[in-house]
PDB file of C-alpha atoms in Angstrom:
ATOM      1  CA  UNK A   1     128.110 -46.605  35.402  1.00  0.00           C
ATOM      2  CA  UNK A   2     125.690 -48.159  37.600  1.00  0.00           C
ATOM      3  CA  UNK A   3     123.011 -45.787  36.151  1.00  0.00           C
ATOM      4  CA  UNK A   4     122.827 -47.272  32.709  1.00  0.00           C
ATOM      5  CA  UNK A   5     122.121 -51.188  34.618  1.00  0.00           C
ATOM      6  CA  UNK A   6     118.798 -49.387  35.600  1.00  0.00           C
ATOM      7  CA  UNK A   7     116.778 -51.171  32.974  1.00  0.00           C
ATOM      8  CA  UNK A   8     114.837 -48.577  31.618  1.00  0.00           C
ATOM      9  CA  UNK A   9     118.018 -46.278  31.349  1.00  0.00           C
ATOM     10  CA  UNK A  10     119.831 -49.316  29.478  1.00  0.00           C
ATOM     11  CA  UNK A  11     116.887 -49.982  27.002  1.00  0.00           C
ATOM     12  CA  UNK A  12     116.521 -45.829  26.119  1.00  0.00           C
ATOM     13  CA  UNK A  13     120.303 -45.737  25.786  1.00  0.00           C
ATOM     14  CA  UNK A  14     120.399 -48.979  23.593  1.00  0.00           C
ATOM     15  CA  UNK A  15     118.025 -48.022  21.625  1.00  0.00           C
ATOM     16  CA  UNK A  16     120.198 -44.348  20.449  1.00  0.00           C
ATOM     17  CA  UNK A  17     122.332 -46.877  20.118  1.00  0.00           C
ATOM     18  CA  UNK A  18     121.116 -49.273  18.124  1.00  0.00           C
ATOM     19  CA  UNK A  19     120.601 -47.336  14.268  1.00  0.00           C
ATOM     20  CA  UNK A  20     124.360 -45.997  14.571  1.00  0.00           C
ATOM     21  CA  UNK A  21     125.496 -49.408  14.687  1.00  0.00           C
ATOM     22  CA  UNK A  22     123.245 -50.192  12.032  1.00  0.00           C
ATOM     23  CA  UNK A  23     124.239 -47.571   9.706  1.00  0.00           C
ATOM     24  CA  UNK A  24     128.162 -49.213  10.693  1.00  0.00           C
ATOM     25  CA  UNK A  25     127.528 -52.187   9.575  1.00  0.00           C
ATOM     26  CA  UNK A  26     125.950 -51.024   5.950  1.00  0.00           C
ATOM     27  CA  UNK A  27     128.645 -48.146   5.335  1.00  0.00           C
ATOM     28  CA  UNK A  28     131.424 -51.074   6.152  1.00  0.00           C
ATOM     29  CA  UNK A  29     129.196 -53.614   5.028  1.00  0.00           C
ATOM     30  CA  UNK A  30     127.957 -52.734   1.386  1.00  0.00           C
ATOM     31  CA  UNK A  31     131.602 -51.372  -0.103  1.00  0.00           C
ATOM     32  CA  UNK A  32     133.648 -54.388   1.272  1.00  0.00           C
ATOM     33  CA  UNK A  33     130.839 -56.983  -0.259  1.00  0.00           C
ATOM     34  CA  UNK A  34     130.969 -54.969  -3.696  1.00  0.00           C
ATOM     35  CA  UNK A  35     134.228 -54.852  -3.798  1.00  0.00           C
ATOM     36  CA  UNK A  36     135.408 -58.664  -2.715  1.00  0.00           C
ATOM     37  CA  UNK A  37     132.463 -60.050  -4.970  1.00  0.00           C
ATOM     38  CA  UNK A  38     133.129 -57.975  -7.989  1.00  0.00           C
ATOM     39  CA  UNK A  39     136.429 -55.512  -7.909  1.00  0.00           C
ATOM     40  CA  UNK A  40     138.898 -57.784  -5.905  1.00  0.00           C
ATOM     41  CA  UNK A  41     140.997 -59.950  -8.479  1.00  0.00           C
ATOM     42  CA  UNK A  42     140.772 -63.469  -8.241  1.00  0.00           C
ATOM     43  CA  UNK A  43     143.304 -65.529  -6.491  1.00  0.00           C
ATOM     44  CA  UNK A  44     146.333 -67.220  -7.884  1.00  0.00           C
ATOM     45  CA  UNK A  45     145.349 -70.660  -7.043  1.00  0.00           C
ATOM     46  CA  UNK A  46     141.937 -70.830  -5.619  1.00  0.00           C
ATOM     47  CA  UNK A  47     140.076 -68.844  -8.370  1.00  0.00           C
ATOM     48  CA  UNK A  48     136.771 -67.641  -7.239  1.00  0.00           C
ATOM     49  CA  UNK A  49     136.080 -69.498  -4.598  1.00  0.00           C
ATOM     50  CA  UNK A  50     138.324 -67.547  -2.294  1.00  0.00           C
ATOM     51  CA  UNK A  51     135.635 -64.565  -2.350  1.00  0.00           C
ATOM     52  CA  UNK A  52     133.884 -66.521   0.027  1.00  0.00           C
ATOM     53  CA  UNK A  53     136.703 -65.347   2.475  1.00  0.00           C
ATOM     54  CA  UNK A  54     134.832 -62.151   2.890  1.00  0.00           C
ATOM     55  CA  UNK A  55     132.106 -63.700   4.540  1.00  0.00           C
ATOM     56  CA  UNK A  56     133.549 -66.734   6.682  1.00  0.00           C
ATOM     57  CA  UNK A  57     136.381 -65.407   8.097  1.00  0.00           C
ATOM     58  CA  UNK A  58     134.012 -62.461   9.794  1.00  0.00           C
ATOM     59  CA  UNK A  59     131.734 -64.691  10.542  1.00  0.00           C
ATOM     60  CA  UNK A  60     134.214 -66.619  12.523  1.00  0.00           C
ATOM     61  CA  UNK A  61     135.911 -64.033  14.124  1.00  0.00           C
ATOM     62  CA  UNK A  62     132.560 -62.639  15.653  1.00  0.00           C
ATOM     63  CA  UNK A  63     131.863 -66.323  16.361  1.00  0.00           C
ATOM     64  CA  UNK A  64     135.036 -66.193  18.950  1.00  0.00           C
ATOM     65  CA  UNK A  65     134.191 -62.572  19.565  1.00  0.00           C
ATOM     66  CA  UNK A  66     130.785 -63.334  20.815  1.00  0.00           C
ATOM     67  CA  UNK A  67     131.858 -66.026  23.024  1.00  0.00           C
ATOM     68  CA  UNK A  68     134.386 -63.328  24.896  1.00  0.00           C
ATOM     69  CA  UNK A  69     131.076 -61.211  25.414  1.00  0.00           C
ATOM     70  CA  UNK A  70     129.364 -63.966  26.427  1.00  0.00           C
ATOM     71  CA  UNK A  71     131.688 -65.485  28.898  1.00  0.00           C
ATOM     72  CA  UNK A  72     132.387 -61.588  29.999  1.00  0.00           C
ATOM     73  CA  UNK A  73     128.718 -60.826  31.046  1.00  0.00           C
ATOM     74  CA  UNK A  74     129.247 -64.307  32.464  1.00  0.00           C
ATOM     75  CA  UNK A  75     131.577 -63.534  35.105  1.00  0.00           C
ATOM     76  CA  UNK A  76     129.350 -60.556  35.413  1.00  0.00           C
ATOM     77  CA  UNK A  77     125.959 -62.057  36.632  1.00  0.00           C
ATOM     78  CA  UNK A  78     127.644 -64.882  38.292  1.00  0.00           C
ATOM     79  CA  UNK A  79     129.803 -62.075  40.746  1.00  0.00           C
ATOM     80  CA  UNK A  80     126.772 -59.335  40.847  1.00  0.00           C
ATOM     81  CA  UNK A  81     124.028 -60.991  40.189  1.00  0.00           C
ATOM     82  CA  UNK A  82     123.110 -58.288  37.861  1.00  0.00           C
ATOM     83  CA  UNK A  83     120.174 -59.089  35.416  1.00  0.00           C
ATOM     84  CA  UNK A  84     121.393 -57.119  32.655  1.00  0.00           C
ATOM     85  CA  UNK A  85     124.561 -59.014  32.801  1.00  0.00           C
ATOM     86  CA  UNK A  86     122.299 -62.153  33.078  1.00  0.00           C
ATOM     87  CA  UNK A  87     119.952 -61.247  30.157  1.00  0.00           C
ATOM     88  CA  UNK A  88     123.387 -60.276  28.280  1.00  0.00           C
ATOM     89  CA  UNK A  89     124.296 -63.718  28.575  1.00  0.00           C
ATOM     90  CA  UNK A  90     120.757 -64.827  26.651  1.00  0.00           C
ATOM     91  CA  UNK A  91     120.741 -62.235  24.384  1.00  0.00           C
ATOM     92  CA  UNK A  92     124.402 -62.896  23.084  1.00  0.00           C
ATOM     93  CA  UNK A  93     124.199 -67.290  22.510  1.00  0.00           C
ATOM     94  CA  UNK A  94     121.690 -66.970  19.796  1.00  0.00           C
ATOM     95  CA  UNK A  95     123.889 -64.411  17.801  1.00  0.00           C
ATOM     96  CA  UNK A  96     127.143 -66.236  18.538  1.00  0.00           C
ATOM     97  CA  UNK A  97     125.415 -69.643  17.803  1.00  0.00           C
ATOM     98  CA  UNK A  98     124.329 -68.321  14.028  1.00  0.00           C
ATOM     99  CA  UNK A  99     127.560 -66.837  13.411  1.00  0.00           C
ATOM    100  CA  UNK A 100     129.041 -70.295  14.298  1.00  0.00           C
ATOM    101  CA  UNK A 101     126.943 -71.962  11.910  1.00  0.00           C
ATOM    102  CA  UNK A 102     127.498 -69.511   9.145  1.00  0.00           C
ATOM    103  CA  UNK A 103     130.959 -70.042   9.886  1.00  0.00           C
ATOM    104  CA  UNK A 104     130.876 -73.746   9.348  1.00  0.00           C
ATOM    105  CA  UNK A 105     128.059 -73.453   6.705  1.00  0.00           C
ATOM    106  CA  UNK A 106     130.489 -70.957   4.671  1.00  0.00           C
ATOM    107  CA  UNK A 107     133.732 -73.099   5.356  1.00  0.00           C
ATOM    108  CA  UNK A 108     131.912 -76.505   3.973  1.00  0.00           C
ATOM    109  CA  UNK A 109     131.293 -74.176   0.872  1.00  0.00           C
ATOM    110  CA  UNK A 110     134.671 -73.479   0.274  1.00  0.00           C
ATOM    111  CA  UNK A 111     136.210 -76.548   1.328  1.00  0.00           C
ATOM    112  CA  UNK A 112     134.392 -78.013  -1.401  1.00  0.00           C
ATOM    113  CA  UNK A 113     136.151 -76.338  -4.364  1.00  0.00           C
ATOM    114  CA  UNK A 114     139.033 -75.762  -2.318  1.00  0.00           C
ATOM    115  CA  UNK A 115     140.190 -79.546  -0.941  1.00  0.00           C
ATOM    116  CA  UNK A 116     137.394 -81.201  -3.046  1.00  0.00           C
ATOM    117  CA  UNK A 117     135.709 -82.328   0.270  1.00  0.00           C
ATOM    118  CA  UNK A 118     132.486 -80.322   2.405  1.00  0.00           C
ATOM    119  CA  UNK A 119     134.072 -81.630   5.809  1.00  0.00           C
ATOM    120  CA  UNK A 120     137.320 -83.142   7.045  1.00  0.00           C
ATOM    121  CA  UNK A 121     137.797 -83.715  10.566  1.00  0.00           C
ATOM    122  CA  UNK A 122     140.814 -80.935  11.097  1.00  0.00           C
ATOM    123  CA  UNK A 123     141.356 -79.759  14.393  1.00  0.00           C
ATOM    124  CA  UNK A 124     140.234 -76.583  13.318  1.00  0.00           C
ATOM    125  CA  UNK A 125     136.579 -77.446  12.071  1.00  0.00           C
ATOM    126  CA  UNK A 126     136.796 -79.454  14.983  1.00  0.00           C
ATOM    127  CA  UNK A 127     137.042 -76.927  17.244  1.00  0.00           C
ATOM    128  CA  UNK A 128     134.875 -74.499  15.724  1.00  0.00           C
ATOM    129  CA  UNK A 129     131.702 -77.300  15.829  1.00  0.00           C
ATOM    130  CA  UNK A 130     132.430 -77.543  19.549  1.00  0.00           C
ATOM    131  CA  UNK A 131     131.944 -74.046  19.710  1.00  0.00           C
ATOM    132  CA  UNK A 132     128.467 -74.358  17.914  1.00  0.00           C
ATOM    133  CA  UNK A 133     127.741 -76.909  20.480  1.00  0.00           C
ATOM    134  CA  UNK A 134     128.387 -74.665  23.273  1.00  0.00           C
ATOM    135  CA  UNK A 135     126.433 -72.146  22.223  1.00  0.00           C
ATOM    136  CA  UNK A 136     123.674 -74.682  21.733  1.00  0.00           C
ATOM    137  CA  UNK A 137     124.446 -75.564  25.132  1.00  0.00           C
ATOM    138  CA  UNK A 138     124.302 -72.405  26.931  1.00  0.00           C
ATOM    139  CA  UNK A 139     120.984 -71.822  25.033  1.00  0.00           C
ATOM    140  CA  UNK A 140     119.663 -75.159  26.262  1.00  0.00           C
ATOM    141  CA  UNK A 141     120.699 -74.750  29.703  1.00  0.00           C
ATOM    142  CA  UNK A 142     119.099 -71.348  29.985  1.00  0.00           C
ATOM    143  CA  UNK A 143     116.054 -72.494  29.324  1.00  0.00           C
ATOM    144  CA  UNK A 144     116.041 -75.965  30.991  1.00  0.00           C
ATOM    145  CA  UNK A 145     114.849 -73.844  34.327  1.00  0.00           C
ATOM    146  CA  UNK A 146     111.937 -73.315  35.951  1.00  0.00           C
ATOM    147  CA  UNK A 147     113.340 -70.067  37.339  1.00  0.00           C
ATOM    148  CA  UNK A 148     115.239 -68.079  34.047  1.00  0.00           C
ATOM    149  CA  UNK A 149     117.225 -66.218  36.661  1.00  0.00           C
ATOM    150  CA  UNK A 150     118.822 -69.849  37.942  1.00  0.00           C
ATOM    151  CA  UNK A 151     118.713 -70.797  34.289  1.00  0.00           C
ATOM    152  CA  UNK A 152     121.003 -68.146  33.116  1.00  0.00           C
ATOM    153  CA  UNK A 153     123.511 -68.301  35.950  1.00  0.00           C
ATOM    154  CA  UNK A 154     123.953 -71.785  35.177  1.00  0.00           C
ATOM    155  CA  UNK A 155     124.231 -70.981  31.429  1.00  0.00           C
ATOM    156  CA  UNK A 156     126.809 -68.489  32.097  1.00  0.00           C
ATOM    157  CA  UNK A 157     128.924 -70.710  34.073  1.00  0.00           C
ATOM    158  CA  UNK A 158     128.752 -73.349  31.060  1.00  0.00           C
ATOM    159  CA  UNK A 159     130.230 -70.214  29.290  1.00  0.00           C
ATOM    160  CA  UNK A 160     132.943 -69.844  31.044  1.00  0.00           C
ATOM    161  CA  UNK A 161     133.713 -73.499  30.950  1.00  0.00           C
ATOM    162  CA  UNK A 162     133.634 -73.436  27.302  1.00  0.00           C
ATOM    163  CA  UNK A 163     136.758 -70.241  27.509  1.00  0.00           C
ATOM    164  CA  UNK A 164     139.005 -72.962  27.353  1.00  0.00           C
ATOM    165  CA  UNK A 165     137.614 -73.750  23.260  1.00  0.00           C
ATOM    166  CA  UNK A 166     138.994 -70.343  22.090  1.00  0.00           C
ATOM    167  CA  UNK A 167     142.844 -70.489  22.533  1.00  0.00           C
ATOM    168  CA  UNK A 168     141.959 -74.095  21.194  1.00  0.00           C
ATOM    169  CA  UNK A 169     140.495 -72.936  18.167  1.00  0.00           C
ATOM    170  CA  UNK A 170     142.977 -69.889  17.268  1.00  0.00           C
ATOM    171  CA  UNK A 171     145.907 -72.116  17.849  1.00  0.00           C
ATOM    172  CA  UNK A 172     144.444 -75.077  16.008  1.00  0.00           C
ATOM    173  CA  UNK A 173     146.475 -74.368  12.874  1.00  0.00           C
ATOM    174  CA  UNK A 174     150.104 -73.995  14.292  1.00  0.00           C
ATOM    175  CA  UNK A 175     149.189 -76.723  17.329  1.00  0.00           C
ATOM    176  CA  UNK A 176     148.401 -79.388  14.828  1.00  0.00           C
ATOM    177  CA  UNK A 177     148.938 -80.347  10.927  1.00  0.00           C
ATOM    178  CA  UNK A 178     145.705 -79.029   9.693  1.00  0.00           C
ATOM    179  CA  UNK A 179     143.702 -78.970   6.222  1.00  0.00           C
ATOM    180  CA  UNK A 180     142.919 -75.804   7.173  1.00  0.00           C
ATOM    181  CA  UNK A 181     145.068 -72.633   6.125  1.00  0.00           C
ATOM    182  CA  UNK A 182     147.115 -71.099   8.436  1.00  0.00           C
ATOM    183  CA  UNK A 183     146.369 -67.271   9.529  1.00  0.00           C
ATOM    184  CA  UNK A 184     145.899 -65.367   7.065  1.00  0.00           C
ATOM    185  CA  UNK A 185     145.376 -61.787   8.726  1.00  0.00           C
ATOM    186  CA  UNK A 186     148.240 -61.008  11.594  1.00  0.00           C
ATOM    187  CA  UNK A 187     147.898 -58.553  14.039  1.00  0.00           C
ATOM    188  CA  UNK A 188     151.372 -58.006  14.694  1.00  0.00           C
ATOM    189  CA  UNK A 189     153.736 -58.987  11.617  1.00  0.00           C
ATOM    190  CA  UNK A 190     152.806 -59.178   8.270  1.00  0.00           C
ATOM    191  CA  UNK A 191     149.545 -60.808   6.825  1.00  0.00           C
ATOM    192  CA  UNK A 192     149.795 -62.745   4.010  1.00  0.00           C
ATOM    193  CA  UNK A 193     147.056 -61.829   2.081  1.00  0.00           C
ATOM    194  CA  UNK A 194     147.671 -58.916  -0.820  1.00  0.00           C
ATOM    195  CA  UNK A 195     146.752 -55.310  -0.368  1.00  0.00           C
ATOM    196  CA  UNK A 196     144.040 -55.508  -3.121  1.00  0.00           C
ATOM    197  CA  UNK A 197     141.391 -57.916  -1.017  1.00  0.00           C
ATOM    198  CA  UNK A 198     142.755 -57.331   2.642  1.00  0.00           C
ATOM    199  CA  UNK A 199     140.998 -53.754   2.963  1.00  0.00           C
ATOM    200  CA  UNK A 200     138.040 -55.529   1.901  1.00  0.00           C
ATOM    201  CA  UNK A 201     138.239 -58.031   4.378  1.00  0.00           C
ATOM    202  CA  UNK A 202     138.568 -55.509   7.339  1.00  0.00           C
ATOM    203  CA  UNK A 203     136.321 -53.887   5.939  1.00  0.00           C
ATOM    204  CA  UNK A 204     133.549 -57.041   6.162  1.00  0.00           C
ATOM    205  CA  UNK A 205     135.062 -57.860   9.737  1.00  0.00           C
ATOM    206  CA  UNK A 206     134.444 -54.551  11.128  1.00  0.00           C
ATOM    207  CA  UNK A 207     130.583 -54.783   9.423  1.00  0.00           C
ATOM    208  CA  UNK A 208     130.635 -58.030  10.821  1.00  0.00           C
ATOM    209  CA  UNK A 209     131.097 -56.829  14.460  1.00  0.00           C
ATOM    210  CA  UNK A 210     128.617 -53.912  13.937  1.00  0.00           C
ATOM    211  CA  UNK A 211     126.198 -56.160  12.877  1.00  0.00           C
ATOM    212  CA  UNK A 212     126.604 -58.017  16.279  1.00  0.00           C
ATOM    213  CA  UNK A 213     126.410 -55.123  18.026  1.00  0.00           C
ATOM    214  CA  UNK A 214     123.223 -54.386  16.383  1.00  0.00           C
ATOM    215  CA  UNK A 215     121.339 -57.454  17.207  1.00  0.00           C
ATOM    216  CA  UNK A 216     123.130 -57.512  20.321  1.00  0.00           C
ATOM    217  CA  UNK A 217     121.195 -54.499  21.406  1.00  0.00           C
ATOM    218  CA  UNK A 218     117.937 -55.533  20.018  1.00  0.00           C
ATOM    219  CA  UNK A 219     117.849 -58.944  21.757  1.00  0.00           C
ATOM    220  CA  UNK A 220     118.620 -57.466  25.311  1.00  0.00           C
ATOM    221  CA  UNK A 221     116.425 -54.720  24.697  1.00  0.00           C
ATOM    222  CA  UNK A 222     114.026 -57.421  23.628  1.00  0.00           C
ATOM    223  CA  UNK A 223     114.797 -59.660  26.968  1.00  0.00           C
ATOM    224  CA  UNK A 224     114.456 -56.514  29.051  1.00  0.00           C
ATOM    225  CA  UNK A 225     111.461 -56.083  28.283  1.00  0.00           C
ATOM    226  CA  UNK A 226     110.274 -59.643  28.997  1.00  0.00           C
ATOM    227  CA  UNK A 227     112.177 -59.753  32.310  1.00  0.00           C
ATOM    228  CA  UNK A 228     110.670 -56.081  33.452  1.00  0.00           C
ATOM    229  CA  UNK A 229     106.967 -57.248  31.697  1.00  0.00           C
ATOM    230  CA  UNK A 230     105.072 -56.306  35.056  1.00  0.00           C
ATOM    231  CA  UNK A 231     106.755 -53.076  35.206  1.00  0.00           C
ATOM    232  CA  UNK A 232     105.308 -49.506  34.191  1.00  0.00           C
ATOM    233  CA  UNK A 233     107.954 -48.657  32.247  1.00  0.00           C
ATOM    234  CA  UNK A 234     107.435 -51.682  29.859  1.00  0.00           C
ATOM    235  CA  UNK A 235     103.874 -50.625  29.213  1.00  0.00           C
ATOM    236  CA  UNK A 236     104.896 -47.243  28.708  1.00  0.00           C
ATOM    237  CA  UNK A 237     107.426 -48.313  26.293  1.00  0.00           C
ATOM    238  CA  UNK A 238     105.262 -50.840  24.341  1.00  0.00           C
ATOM    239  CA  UNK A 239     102.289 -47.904  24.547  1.00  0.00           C
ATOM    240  CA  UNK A 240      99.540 -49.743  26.661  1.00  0.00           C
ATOM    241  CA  UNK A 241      99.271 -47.487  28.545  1.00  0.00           C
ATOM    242  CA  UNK A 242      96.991 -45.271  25.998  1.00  0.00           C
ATOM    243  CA  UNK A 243      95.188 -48.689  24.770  1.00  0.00           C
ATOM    244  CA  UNK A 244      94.325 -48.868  28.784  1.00  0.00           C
ATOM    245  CA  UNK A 245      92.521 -44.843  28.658  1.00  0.00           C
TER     246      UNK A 245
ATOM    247  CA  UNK B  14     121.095 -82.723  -7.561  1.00  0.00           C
ATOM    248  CA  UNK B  15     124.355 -82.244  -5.075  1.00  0.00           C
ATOM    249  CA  UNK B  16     126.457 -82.959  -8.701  1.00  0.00           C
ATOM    250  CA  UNK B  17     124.633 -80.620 -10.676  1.00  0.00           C
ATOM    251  CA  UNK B  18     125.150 -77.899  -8.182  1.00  0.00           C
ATOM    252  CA  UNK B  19     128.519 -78.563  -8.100  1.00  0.00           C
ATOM    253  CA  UNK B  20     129.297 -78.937 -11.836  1.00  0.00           C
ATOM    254  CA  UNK B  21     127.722 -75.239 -12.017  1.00  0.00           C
ATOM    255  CA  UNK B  22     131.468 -73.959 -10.662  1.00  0.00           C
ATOM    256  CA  UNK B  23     132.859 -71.379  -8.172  1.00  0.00           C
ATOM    257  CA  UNK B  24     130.280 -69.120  -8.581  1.00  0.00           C
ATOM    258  CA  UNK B  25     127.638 -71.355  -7.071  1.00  0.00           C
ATOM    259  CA  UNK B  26     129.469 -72.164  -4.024  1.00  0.00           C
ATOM    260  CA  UNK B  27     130.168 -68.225  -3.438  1.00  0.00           C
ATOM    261  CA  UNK B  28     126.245 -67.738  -4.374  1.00  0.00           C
ATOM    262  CA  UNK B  29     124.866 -70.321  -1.890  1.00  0.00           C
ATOM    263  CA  UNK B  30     127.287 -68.855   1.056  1.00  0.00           C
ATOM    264  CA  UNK B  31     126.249 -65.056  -0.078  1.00  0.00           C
ATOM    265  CA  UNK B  32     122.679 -66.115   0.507  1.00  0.00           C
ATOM    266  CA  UNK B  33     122.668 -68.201   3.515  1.00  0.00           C
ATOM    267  CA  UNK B  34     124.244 -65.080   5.103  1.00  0.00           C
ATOM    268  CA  UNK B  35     121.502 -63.212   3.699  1.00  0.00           C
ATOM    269  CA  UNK B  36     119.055 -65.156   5.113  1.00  0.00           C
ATOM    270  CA  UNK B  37     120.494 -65.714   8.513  1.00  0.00           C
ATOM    271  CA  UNK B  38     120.404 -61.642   8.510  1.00  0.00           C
ATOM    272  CA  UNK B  39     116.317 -62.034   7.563  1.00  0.00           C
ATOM    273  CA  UNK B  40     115.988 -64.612  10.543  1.00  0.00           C
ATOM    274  CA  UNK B  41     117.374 -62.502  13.122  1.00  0.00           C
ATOM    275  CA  UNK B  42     115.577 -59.318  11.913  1.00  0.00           C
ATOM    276  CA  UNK B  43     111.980 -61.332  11.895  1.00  0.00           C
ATOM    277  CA  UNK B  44     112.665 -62.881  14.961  1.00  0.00           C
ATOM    278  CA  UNK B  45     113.682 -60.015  17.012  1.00  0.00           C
ATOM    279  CA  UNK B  46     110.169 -58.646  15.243  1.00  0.00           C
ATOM    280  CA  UNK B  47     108.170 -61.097  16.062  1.00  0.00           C
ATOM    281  CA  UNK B  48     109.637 -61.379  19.467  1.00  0.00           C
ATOM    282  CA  UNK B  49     108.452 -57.581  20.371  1.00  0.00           C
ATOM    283  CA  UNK B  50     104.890 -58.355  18.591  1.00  0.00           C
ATOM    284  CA  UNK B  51     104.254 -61.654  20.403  1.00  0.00           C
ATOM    285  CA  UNK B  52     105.257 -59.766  23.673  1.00  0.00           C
ATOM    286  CA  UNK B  53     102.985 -56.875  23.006  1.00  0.00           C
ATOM    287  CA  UNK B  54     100.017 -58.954  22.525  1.00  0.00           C
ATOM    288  CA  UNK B  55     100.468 -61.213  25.590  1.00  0.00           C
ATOM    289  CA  UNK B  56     100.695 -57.973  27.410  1.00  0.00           C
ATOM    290  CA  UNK B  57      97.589 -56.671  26.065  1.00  0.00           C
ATOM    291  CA  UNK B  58      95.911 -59.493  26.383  1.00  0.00           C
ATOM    292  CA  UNK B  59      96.779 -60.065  30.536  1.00  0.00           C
ATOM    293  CA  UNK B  60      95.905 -56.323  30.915  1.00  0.00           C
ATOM    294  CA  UNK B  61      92.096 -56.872  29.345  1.00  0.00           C
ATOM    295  CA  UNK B  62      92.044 -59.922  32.063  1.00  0.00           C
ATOM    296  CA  UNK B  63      93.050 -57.597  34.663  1.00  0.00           C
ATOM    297  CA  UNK B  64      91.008 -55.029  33.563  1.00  0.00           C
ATOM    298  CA  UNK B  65      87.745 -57.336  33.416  1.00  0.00           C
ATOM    299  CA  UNK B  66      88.241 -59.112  36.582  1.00  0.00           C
ATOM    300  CA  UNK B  67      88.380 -55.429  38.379  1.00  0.00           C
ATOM    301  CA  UNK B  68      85.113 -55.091  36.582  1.00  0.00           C
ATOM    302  CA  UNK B  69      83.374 -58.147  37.124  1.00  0.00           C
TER     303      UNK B  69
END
C-alpha cells in the first residue's frame, strides 16, 4: 500500500487509471443522457422540466461525495503527513466546488418552471450554498500560505470542520418543511420515482462519479508533478530530459 | 431578455442546464491542459537558466 504513495508509482498507476474511468463515464454517460433527454416520458406534473433531474441530482450527489473524499484525505495528511493525501485534498476542492455550483446552477433552472421562482431560501439550497462556500474556502485557505504544505493542512482541517454540512444537507428535507422535494431515490425501501427514468438516473450518477474520478486523477497527477518539479522523475515524465541532450 | 428566455418554455431551461454542464466539462479539461503546458514551460525555461549559468 505504501508503495503506490511513492509519487512516481502513484502518477504511473493513475495515469492506467485514468482512460478506464474515462471510458466509464461515456459508456454510463452517453445512454443515460439519450435516454432521459429524448426516450424517458415526461412527467405527470412537471412536464419537461423534470429531465433536468438527470443532471442535478448527480451533480449533487458527487457534490457530497467529493466532500467525503475530501475530508477523508483530510484526516489523512493531517495524521501522516503524507503529501499525496495533502495534494488529494487540493486536487479534490476544485472538482467538488464545480459540481456544487452545477448543482445550484441546475436547481435555479428547474426551480424556475417548477415553483415559478430561481431561488428560495429552503434549508436545502441553503445548505447546499454553504457547501459551495466551503469548498471556496478550503481552496482559499490552501493557497493563503506561504508554505503550500502548511496551506493544505490547514485547508484540510477546514474540511473536516465543514463534515458537519453533509448530514445537514441530506436531512434538510425531513428536518425541516422545505420547497424542496423530498428523496426521490432510496437506498433501502422503495424510491419513488418510476422504473422508466430511474435506470437513467443511475445510470447519469454512476457517469457522474466516473467523471470525478477522472479529473480526480488528472488534478493530483497534475499537483504531483508541481510538488515533485525539482525531481528527475518529473523531467523524465514531462520529456526534458531529451530537450536537455 | 430574462422574460424572453423564459417565455421560450421547458425546453430552454433543460437546454441552458445541458450546456452549462457541458461547459463546466470544457473548463476542467482546458484547465487541467493548460495546467501541464504552463508547468512544462516554466520547467524548460528554469532548466535553460541552469544550463546557461553552468556555462557562463
Amino acid at each position: 500500500m505504501t508503495r503506490y504513495a511513492s509519487p512516481p508509482v502513484f502518477y504511473r498507476t493513475a495515469g492506467l487509471w485514468r482512460p478506464w474511468m474515462g471510458l466509464a463515464t461515456l459508456l454510463f454517460g452517453v445512454p443515460a443522457i439519450v435516454y432521459g433527454l429524448y426516450f424517458a416520458p415526461p412527467d405527470y406534473l412537471q412536464g419537461e422540466s423534470y429531465r433536468i433531474i438527470f443532471i442535478h441530482v448527480p451533480c449533487a450527489w458527487v457534490s457530497m461525495f467529493a466532500y467525503v473524499a475530501m475530508a477523508g484525505a483530510g484526516a489523512a495528511a493531517l495524521i501522516w503527513h503524507t503529501k499525496l493525501s495533502e495534494l488529494a485534498v487540493l486536487a479534490i476542492a476544485p472538482i467538488g466546488a464545480g459540481f456544487t455550483a452545477l448543482t445550484l446552477l441546475t436547481g435555479m433552472l428547474w426551480g424556475r418552471p417548477t415553483w415559478g421562482a430561481y431561488w428560495v431560501w429552503d434549508a436545502r439550497l441553503t445548505s447546499e450554498l454553504v457547501l459551495l462556500f466551503l469548498y471556496l474556502g478550503v481552496i482559499g485557505l490552501a493557497n493563503a500560505y506561504g508554505d503550500s504544505r502548511r496551506g493544505a493542512r490547514a485547508a484540510a482541517l477546514l474540511a473536516l470542520v465543514g463534515l458537519v454540512n453533509l448530514p445537514i444537507i441530506h436531512y434538510s428535507v425531513r428536518w425541516w418543511n422545505t420547497l424542496h422535494q423530498g428523496e426521490t431515490v432510496r437506498i433501502f425501501g422503495e424510491s419513488s420515482m418510476h422504473e422508466s427514468m430511474l435506470w437513467a438516473l443511475l445510470a447519469a450518477a454512476m457517469a457522474a462519479k466516473f467523471y470525478f474520478l477522472w479529473s480526480l486523477l488528472g488534478r493530483l497527477r497534475l499537483n504531483l508533478l508541481i510538488a515533485e518539479r525539482e525531481k528527475g522523475w518529473v523531467a523524465r515524465e514531462l520529456k526534458l530530459e531529451s530537450a536537455d541532450a | 431578455m430574462l422574460e424572453w428566455f423564459e417565455s421560450m418554455g421547458h425546453w430552454a431551461f433543460i437546454s441552458v442546464s445541458y450546456g452549462l454542464v457541458t461547459l463546466a466539462i470544457i473548463v476542467d479539461l482546458l484547465s487541467q491542459r493548460l495546467g501541464r503546458n504552463q508547468l512544462t514551460e516554466s520547467l524548460r525555461q528554469l532548466r535553460a537558466r541552469r544550463q546557461l549559468r553552468k556555462g557562463a
